[in-house]
């Protein structure tokens, strides 16, 4: 047996004797938690609320729910079902259905790999802010003094302390994507090392270790969200943020972009097409109600997005109200000094009446005061998505809150756990296919394979720790996942329903769940979901090709600074953008072409080796 194992290590082949039993989840709750943790991520916190605000508040729920019902839930059910039935990772599943579809699994694995590169970099940024959250005062509350100690640093004064801490102290960002500035930022490299070590320690043994970790990483963010909800609703101005969030504007539904963003949000929100959900479900027992699992995970994910919007916008409403009051107070001070008005006569409540009266009687004097235009809605409109929400808008709101260190610590712990549980699925979307394909020799432990994946990912992700790293991260985010996921999901449906066969798939579902799928599943899988995906793909490409590829650069020498300078990508950066878009997807046709050529070559060789068969066939 030892000789066989040694030979197996050299040849990279497994024998039936040495085949190990596939790992299993400890219990159903652990599996559902892992799926929820993978699906619920940073996008639920910082992209869904932003889309609601951008597209008419509550009106955005209409296209979102339509996309959820006719795109998200059917695809989620399909991925969980095929993973559970075939009991392999993404590549193994699609190779089992048809070798011509093996490229779909490769594409899923590559998308998971690309996402993990920059996703864990974001967790490194979160760790950096978490470490600084213990300082008193928070380092993004005030501008630092200049070298001469005679005033504040000019860049910080021109912008804001939170902007300065993010762009200069954290990223040390360069003014151009082609300029590397001071090279790697050592503090980000340290945080990146810590982030990857934490991920590795949780997934080093696959589901045996991450299954234990999800009990904390998935549940703790909900506790923090509940605490933030209670605190947020007690803050002055919270109601303004909530009203602004939910007030529906149905006119935006006529814009094609709102439907496109709702459809693509489903993919990121539910982690469809990455292969992680297929990997998770492959560790289920053969007979498990995957239909109930899919609906449960989808509902929890969507409710989380809506629930997270409440504390987020109650706190942002507080921030906007505080900024609005500061604007009024500065104007009141100018008016009081100019007209020698006794303190307390001009207040926030009667400010606009005073301004109207002075405009009517002393227009020449009040016009030279350069009063700011204080409108609450303008401050509420200043919302951002993604890193801008987490590291700028929300941090600015936190410094205004009492006991700001506590809220900062809780907020960044929550973000880290949300991202960490999503990283578990990304790693499984890479690890499980590699194990199923026997890429590594049998004698190589799973811990070593996981370590190799994490190490390679860390080394490539070092590009995000450079002075231009934030620009590259944005490129990976914009071009490395969105379009490939649409293509992957489309071929997943085509592969299962029209290649594997809807009747055979329904037989499998009956075997696993004890019942055949109803009319809703048939209609969505056969017609609605493929048509919707194809329409979204065409619309996405049509909209993107109309815009030039550009980015917003943080440049202190820009004449309109602190406004960001819009720059076009250079030709070689455009090439990289196109490469990232096409890299995962190209394996779908290339793999099919490879098997087609291989099949023709085999038939040709067989006929050459058996000429008598050819003569008999002709006769």
XYZ file of C-alpha atoms in Angstrom:
619
model
C 0.000 0.000 0.000
C 2.862 2.388 0.788
C 4.366 1.660 -2.620
C 1.008 2.315 -4.259
C 0.653 5.629 -2.402
C 4.165 6.657 -3.417
C 3.444 5.803 -7.036
C 0.132 7.663 -6.767
C 2.010 10.752 -5.587
C 4.280 10.622 -8.578
C 1.647 9.909 -11.205
C -0.995 12.244 -9.741
C -3.690 9.578 -10.086
C -6.080 8.166 -7.486
C -7.104 4.578 -7.117
C -10.397 3.310 -5.739
C -8.598 1.917 -2.730
C -7.160 5.288 -1.859
C -10.286 7.302 -2.617
C -11.345 9.195 0.478
C -14.933 9.829 1.431
C -16.121 13.305 0.543
C -16.301 15.642 3.566
C -19.738 16.553 4.931
C -21.223 19.415 6.882
C -21.685 18.759 10.574
C -25.347 19.753 10.314
C -27.856 21.527 8.095
C -27.660 24.771 10.050
C -23.908 24.995 9.442
C -24.438 24.589 5.696
C -27.165 27.233 5.488
C -25.044 29.630 7.568
C -22.123 29.135 5.175
C -24.320 29.844 2.140
C -25.773 32.923 3.837
C -22.297 34.098 4.807
C -21.055 33.698 1.243
C -24.097 35.428 -0.235
C -24.341 38.228 2.342
C -21.259 40.397 1.963
C -20.004 43.937 1.701
C -22.326 44.638 -1.236
C -25.363 44.280 1.033
C -23.999 47.050 3.260
C -22.505 49.548 0.872
C -24.029 48.971 -2.568
C -27.671 48.056 -2.068
C -28.514 51.132 0.093
C -26.696 53.343 -2.413
C -28.720 51.921 -5.324
C -31.943 52.439 -3.379
C -31.064 56.075 -2.808
C -29.831 56.641 -6.356
C -32.867 55.094 -8.016
C -35.854 56.568 -6.268
C -35.664 55.070 -2.803
C -38.359 52.447 -2.386
C -38.972 52.457 -6.146
C -35.734 50.498 -6.651
C -37.298 47.561 -4.820
C -39.560 46.966 -7.843
C -36.818 46.025 -10.357
C -34.795 44.415 -7.562
C -37.621 42.058 -6.552
C -38.374 41.253 -10.202
C -34.715 40.344 -10.751
C -34.737 38.329 -7.522
C -37.815 36.285 -8.471
C -37.021 35.641 -12.126
C -33.226 35.595 -12.054
C -31.740 35.231 -8.574
C -33.807 32.464 -6.956
C -33.955 30.187 -10.056
C -30.184 30.412 -10.534
C -29.519 29.867 -6.848
C -31.714 26.762 -6.814
C -30.017 25.452 -9.945
C -26.491 25.884 -8.528
C -27.338 24.282 -5.188
C -29.104 21.395 -6.926
C -26.369 20.441 -9.395
C -23.667 20.722 -6.744
C -25.593 18.462 -4.379
C -26.527 15.904 -7.063
C -23.155 15.563 -8.798
C -21.160 16.202 -5.604
C -18.241 17.970 -7.235
C -16.857 21.494 -7.541
C -17.718 23.827 -10.421
C -15.300 22.284 -12.955
C -16.200 18.713 -12.022
C -19.927 19.455 -12.231
C -19.788 20.891 -15.730
C -17.389 18.238 -16.999
C -19.841 15.621 -15.720
C -22.741 17.254 -17.543
C -20.728 17.627 -20.748
C -16.995 17.987 -21.408
C -17.909 20.807 -23.793
C -19.172 22.797 -20.774
C -16.013 22.349 -18.719
C -15.029 25.928 -19.532
C -17.970 27.196 -17.465
C -16.376 25.725 -14.353
C -12.963 27.154 -15.252
C -14.556 30.574 -15.771
C -16.251 30.378 -12.349
C -12.984 29.423 -10.683
C -11.126 32.317 -12.347
C -13.810 34.836 -11.367
C -13.574 33.631 -7.759
C -9.811 33.992 -7.941
C -9.978 37.535 -9.362
C -12.578 38.570 -6.807
C -10.570 37.148 -3.921
C -7.506 39.158 -4.964
C -9.088 42.547 -4.339
C -11.779 41.490 -1.864
C -9.190 40.532 0.722
C -7.353 43.793 0.024
C -10.508 45.585 1.134
C -10.394 43.504 4.323
C -6.801 44.692 4.793
C -8.055 48.295 4.607
C -10.761 47.424 7.128
C -8.104 46.048 9.482
C -6.074 49.265 9.104
C -9.086 51.343 10.162
C -9.940 48.883 12.926
C -6.464 49.191 14.433
C -6.725 52.997 14.378
C -10.209 52.930 15.923
C -8.660 52.573 19.362
C -6.989 55.992 19.155
C -8.345 59.034 20.990
C -9.312 61.091 19.104
C -9.902 59.097 15.951
C -7.097 59.955 13.489
C -9.549 61.022 10.779
C -11.276 63.549 13.022
C -8.786 66.432 12.695
C -6.182 67.544 10.186
C -2.551 66.944 11.231
C -0.106 69.837 11.660
C 2.417 70.616 8.948
C 6.159 70.086 9.390
C 6.677 73.607 10.763
C 3.873 73.161 13.316
C 2.509 76.507 12.148
C -0.728 75.215 10.698
C -2.480 72.244 9.211
C -1.341 70.302 6.167
C -2.629 72.097 3.093
C -3.991 68.988 1.346
C -6.082 68.158 4.419
C -7.339 71.734 4.778
C -8.418 71.820 1.136
C -10.269 68.531 1.470
C -11.485 67.065 4.784
C -9.780 65.063 7.559
C -11.595 61.851 6.538
C -10.570 62.307 2.897
C -6.991 63.027 3.901
C -6.742 59.970 6.141
C -8.178 57.745 3.415
C -6.322 59.008 0.364
C -3.023 60.024 1.957
C -2.547 58.197 5.266
C -4.106 54.914 4.131
C -3.579 54.666 0.374
C -0.844 57.302 -0.083
C -2.434 57.515 -3.485
C -0.668 58.686 -6.616
C -2.198 61.327 -8.934
C -2.133 58.931 -11.886
C -2.566 55.195 -12.406
C 0.721 55.041 -14.316
C 2.642 56.677 -11.440
C 3.721 54.326 -8.660
C 4.852 57.067 -6.289
C 6.614 55.641 -3.236
C 6.026 52.037 -4.287
C 4.473 49.601 -1.839
C 2.968 50.925 1.375
C 4.431 48.787 4.157
C 1.468 49.282 6.485
C -0.923 47.937 3.850
C 1.342 44.955 3.196
C 1.285 44.093 6.907
C -2.519 44.356 7.011
C -2.754 42.256 3.843
C -0.564 39.564 5.401
C -2.783 39.515 8.503
C -5.949 39.336 6.377
C -4.657 36.362 4.371
C -3.418 34.590 7.498
C -6.880 34.922 9.050
C -8.522 33.592 5.894
C -6.080 30.692 5.713
C -6.545 29.754 9.353
C -10.305 29.539 8.797
C -10.253 27.526 5.546
C -7.053 25.457 5.854
C -9.051 22.238 6.299
C -11.921 23.145 3.988
C -15.434 22.840 5.381
C -14.096 21.110 8.490
C -12.623 24.423 9.679
C -14.729 27.076 7.958
C -17.900 25.294 9.100
C -16.933 26.187 12.672
C -15.874 29.745 11.804
C -19.210 30.722 10.233
C -21.023 30.427 13.555
C -19.298 33.678 14.535
C -18.478 35.400 11.228
C -22.072 35.173 9.969
C -24.059 35.864 13.127
C -21.928 38.637 14.635
C -22.616 41.194 11.840
C -26.348 40.883 12.506
C -25.763 41.694 16.167
C -23.731 44.762 15.210
C -26.370 45.851 12.703
C -28.993 45.611 15.439
C -26.836 47.716 17.789
C -26.209 50.275 15.026
C -29.938 50.339 14.286
C -30.822 51.202 17.894
C -28.080 53.834 18.059
C -28.849 55.242 14.610
C -32.543 55.734 15.265
C -31.755 57.777 18.398
C -29.494 60.237 16.544
C -30.821 63.679 15.524
C -31.640 63.745 11.840
C -31.975 59.967 11.503
C -35.563 60.366 10.303
C -34.422 62.602 7.446
C -32.118 59.833 6.205
C -34.814 57.168 6.406
C -37.416 59.311 4.650
C -34.887 60.121 1.944
C -34.109 56.419 1.526
C -37.646 55.069 1.224
C -39.417 57.930 -0.572
C -40.320 56.346 -3.923
C -39.673 58.118 -7.205
C -41.376 55.952 -9.793
C -40.147 58.098 -12.682
C -36.687 56.502 -12.445
C -38.154 53.165 -13.537
C -38.162 54.489 -17.099
C -34.347 54.531 -17.055
C -32.743 51.364 -18.502
C -29.810 51.708 -16.115
C -31.946 51.056 -13.022
C -33.060 47.667 -14.370
C -29.519 46.793 -15.365
C -28.125 47.679 -11.935
C -30.892 45.702 -10.219
C -30.100 42.623 -12.303
C -26.332 42.817 -11.741
C -26.806 43.553 -8.029
C -28.481 40.153 -7.687
C -25.298 38.405 -8.813
C -23.063 40.181 -6.326
C -25.659 40.088 -3.573
C -26.282 36.345 -3.867
C -22.785 35.339 -5.097
C -24.120 33.586 -8.191
C -21.744 32.239 -10.821
C -18.670 32.128 -8.578
C -18.778 28.385 -8.000
C -18.664 28.719 -4.218
C -22.323 27.761 -3.770
C -21.833 24.694 -5.983
C -18.846 23.724 -3.839
C -20.780 24.193 -0.587
C -23.754 22.140 -1.750
C -21.492 19.344 -2.997
C -20.784 18.471 0.654
C -24.494 17.872 1.364
C -26.032 14.415 1.626
C -27.613 13.293 -1.678
C -31.137 13.613 -0.302
C -31.564 17.170 0.948
C -34.274 19.717 0.138
C -32.167 22.107 -1.948
C -35.297 23.964 -3.075
C -36.068 25.074 0.473
C -32.384 25.926 0.953
C -32.379 28.175 -2.112
C -35.513 30.067 -1.120
C -34.299 30.396 2.481
C -30.888 31.790 1.515
C -32.412 34.169 -1.040
C -34.961 35.558 1.427
C -32.379 35.991 4.205
C -30.030 37.734 1.785
C -32.651 40.186 0.523
C -34.018 40.928 3.984
C -30.458 41.598 5.136
C -29.964 44.154 2.350
C -33.152 45.984 3.304
C -32.485 45.704 7.029
C -28.907 46.997 6.660
C -30.178 50.060 4.800
C -32.050 51.289 7.890
C -29.096 51.813 10.285
C -26.831 52.916 7.413
C -29.118 55.713 6.286
C -30.245 56.696 9.755
C -26.583 57.395 10.539
C -25.987 59.091 7.179
C -29.094 61.176 7.836
C -27.534 62.221 11.129
C -24.331 63.127 9.306
C -26.187 65.183 6.688
C -28.206 66.972 9.379
C -25.058 67.791 11.359
C -23.385 69.177 8.222
C -26.524 71.186 7.451
C -26.507 72.669 10.968
C -22.825 73.548 10.654
C -23.563 75.306 7.395
C -26.337 77.336 9.063
C -24.167 78.144 12.096
C -21.368 79.532 9.925
C -23.826 81.711 8.032
C -25.430 82.860 11.288
C -22.016 83.874 12.617
C -21.276 85.909 9.478
C -24.654 87.664 9.649
C -24.355 88.356 13.367
C -20.881 89.880 12.970
C -21.809 91.997 9.948
C -25.011 93.442 11.366
C -23.955 93.348 15.038
C -26.945 91.255 15.944
C -27.064 90.009 19.529
C -26.222 86.357 19.991
C -29.272 84.165 20.043
C -31.497 86.409 17.942
C -30.604 84.578 14.755
C -31.177 80.853 15.213
C -31.427 77.853 12.969
C -35.201 78.018 13.218
C -35.551 81.637 12.101
C -32.440 81.797 9.893
C -34.240 81.841 6.540
C -36.688 84.539 7.709
C -33.743 86.708 8.741
C -32.012 86.177 5.388
C -35.190 87.109 3.485
C -35.646 90.260 5.566
C -31.997 91.333 5.158
C -32.116 90.674 1.425
C -35.085 92.997 1.219
C -33.517 95.798 3.293
C -29.716 95.408 2.987
C -29.120 93.434 -0.173
C -25.816 95.189 -0.911
C -24.319 94.255 2.469
C -25.544 90.680 2.661
C -24.448 89.894 -0.920
C -20.765 90.386 -0.019
C -20.910 87.879 2.865
C -20.690 84.887 0.479
C -23.196 82.922 2.483
C -23.277 79.228 1.722
C -26.404 77.719 0.220
C -27.606 75.474 3.039
C -30.104 72.890 1.764
C -30.596 69.663 3.687
C -31.363 67.674 0.545
C -28.009 68.672 -0.947
C -26.232 67.105 2.016
C -28.415 64.004 1.786
C -27.534 63.743 -1.916
C -23.847 63.476 -1.055
C -23.934 59.703 -0.835
C -21.324 57.278 -2.029
C -21.083 53.572 -2.665
C -18.427 50.976 -1.967
C -15.231 52.106 -0.288
C -16.422 55.718 -0.368
C -19.335 54.840 1.915
C -17.279 52.764 4.352
C -14.086 54.769 4.578
C -15.312 58.330 3.954
C -19.020 58.928 4.499
C -19.495 56.543 7.396
C -16.241 57.444 9.141
C -17.227 61.107 8.928
C -20.535 60.250 10.569
C -18.820 58.201 13.273
C -16.601 61.070 14.468
C -19.744 63.105 15.121
C -21.277 60.385 17.289
C -20.757 60.123 21.052
C -18.178 57.512 22.097
C -17.031 57.412 18.486
C -14.260 54.871 19.145
C -16.804 52.249 20.183
C -18.911 52.706 17.069
C -15.855 52.696 14.844
C -14.612 49.424 16.360
C -18.026 47.776 15.991
C -18.504 49.018 12.435
C -15.174 47.736 11.145
C -15.477 44.424 12.999
C -18.823 43.999 11.268
C -17.348 44.806 7.848
C -14.458 42.413 8.386
C -16.732 39.528 9.362
C -19.027 40.170 6.400
C -16.076 40.111 4.034
C -14.434 37.145 5.755
C -17.466 34.878 5.407
C -17.642 35.806 1.702
C -13.955 34.977 1.301
C -14.687 31.462 2.587
C -16.903 30.883 -0.443
C -14.345 32.400 -2.815
C -11.601 30.089 -1.573
C -13.904 27.061 -1.759
C -14.797 28.102 -5.328
C -11.101 27.657 -6.153
C -10.077 24.820 -3.820
C -12.907 22.347 -4.438
C -12.534 22.253 -8.264
C -8.760 21.792 -7.923
C -9.246 18.894 -5.497
C -11.906 17.260 -7.664
C -9.697 17.518 -10.764
C -6.728 15.943 -8.938
C -4.527 18.841 -10.041
C -2.239 18.140 -7.103
C -0.842 14.690 -6.240
C -2.794 12.683 -3.719
C -0.023 12.943 -1.137
C -0.206 16.738 -0.984
C -2.344 17.693 2.056
C -5.311 19.990 1.646
C -3.630 22.462 4.006
C -0.683 22.837 1.620
C -2.946 23.356 -1.400
C -4.904 26.012 0.485
C -1.638 27.668 1.517
C -0.492 27.781 -2.127
C -3.762 29.422 -3.197
C -3.513 32.032 -0.444
C 0.172 32.710 -1.094
C -0.256 33.167 -4.842
C -3.253 35.420 -4.241
C -1.284 37.497 -1.726
C 1.664 37.963 -4.085
C -0.542 39.122 -6.955
C -2.566 41.373 -4.620
C 0.587 43.309 -3.747
C -0.249 45.479 -6.760
C -3.103 46.907 -4.679
C -0.680 48.054 -1.968
C 1.147 50.410 -4.325
C 0.427 54.127 -4.595
C -1.754 53.438 -7.630
C -3.280 50.337 -6.040
C -6.741 51.807 -5.485
C -7.043 52.558 -9.208
C -6.122 48.964 -10.057
C -8.559 47.614 -7.513
C -11.322 49.627 -9.162
C -10.365 48.138 -12.537
C -10.534 44.586 -11.165
C -13.891 45.361 -9.558
C -15.397 46.958 -12.670
C -14.078 44.626 -15.354
C -13.046 41.344 -13.730
C -16.392 40.017 -12.529
C -19.619 41.694 -13.712
C -19.715 40.729 -17.399
C -18.164 37.256 -16.951
C -20.780 36.424 -14.300
C -23.609 37.172 -16.746
C -22.027 34.888 -19.326
C -21.379 32.123 -16.787
C -24.944 32.209 -15.469
C -26.373 32.092 -19.008
C -24.371 29.002 -19.904
C -25.232 27.404 -16.567
C -28.903 27.554 -17.476
C -28.324 26.406 -21.045
C -26.085 23.585 -19.854
C -28.491 22.171 -17.289
C -31.821 22.748 -19.036
C -30.928 22.108 -22.681
C -27.764 19.966 -22.578
C -28.214 17.888 -19.446
C -31.958 17.954 -20.055
C -34.834 19.441 -18.072
C -36.530 16.060 -17.626
C -33.390 14.424 -16.256
C -32.805 17.418 -14.010
C -36.372 17.182 -12.698
C -35.827 13.469 -11.992
C -32.739 14.395 -9.965
C -34.695 17.006 -8.019
C -37.440 14.488 -7.283
C -34.800 12.073 -5.989
C -33.253 14.756 -3.752
C -36.360 16.597 -2.505
C -39.108 13.989 -2.899
C -41.149 16.138 -5.324
C -40.921 17.417 -8.864
C -40.390 21.163 -9.514
C -43.546 23.172 -10.101
C -44.519 25.424 -13.013
C -42.605 28.437 -11.653
C -39.270 26.622 -11.866
C -40.002 25.258 -15.335
C -40.966 28.646 -16.779
C -38.062 30.538 -15.240
C -35.408 27.935 -16.083
C -36.629 27.325 -19.639
C -37.505 30.822 -20.812
C -37.563 33.817 -18.473
C -34.146 33.541 -16.802
C -32.127 32.862 -20.007
C -33.951 35.645 -21.839
C -33.443 38.043 -18.929
C -29.734 37.221 -18.695
C -29.223 37.651 -22.424
C -31.073 40.993 -22.376
C -29.020 42.245 -19.434
C -25.818 41.171 -21.182
C -26.718 43.037 -24.389
C -27.810 46.133 -22.446
C -24.654 46.046 -20.319
C -22.381 45.906 -23.359
C -24.392 48.573 -25.201
C -24.163 50.990 -22.266
C -20.479 50.347 -21.545
C -19.282 50.839 -25.143
C -20.874 54.286 -25.192
C -18.569 55.542 -22.439
C -14.871 56.113 -22.691
C -12.757 54.243 -20.199
C -11.775 56.769 -17.568
C -11.187 57.081 -13.826
C -11.234 59.751 -11.136
C -7.795 60.615 -9.752
C -7.004 62.197 -6.394
C -4.622 64.976 -7.400
C -3.768 67.760 -4.882
C -2.287 69.806 -7.764
C -5.526 69.724 -9.732
C -6.904 73.230 -10.206
C -10.370 72.207 -8.911
C -9.067 70.108 -5.998
C -10.583 68.616 -3.813
C -12.762 67.686 -6.753
C -11.320 64.597 -8.386
C -9.653 64.876 -11.753
C -11.161 62.719 -14.491
C -8.529 61.022 -16.630
C -8.639 58.582 -19.515
C -6.942 55.231 -19.230
C -3.828 54.860 -21.352
C -3.908 52.317 -24.187
C -2.061 49.600 -22.257
C -4.389 49.991 -19.270
C -7.377 49.709 -21.637
C -5.850 46.462 -22.914
C -5.711 45.140 -19.341
C -9.369 46.122 -18.805
C -10.392 44.194 -21.932
C -8.202 41.273 -20.894
C -9.875 41.059 -17.463
C -13.331 41.117 -19.064
C -12.515 38.341 -21.520
C -10.121 36.189 -19.462
C -12.669 34.040 -17.575
C -15.228 33.924 -20.390
C -12.772 32.896 -23.108
C -12.353 29.472 -21.518
C -15.985 28.596 -22.281
C -15.570 28.541 -26.104
C -11.904 27.461 -25.949
C -12.711 24.391 -23.854
C -15.610 23.451 -26.131
C -13.363 23.899 -29.200
C -10.645 21.782 -27.588
C -13.024 18.869 -26.951
C -14.510 19.199 -30.430
C -11.092 18.977 -32.065
C -10.081 16.169 -29.731
C -13.252 14.235 -30.539
C -12.710 14.600 -34.293
C -9.084 13.574 -33.932
C -10.056 10.450 -31.967
C -12.634 9.439 -34.588
C -10.117 10.023 -37.355
C -7.473 7.943 -35.558
C -9.962 5.160 -34.838
C -10.928 4.960 -38.503
C -7.259 4.897 -39.482
C -6.594 2.031 -37.076
C -9.662 0.042 -38.259
C -9.991 0.497 -42.030
C -12.208 -2.569 -42.300
C -14.852 -0.883 -40.174
C -14.908 2.028 -42.620
C -15.347 -0.328 -45.601
C -18.139 -2.175 -43.846
C -19.819 1.093 -42.972
C -19.674 2.222 -46.630
C -21.095 -1.080 -47.874
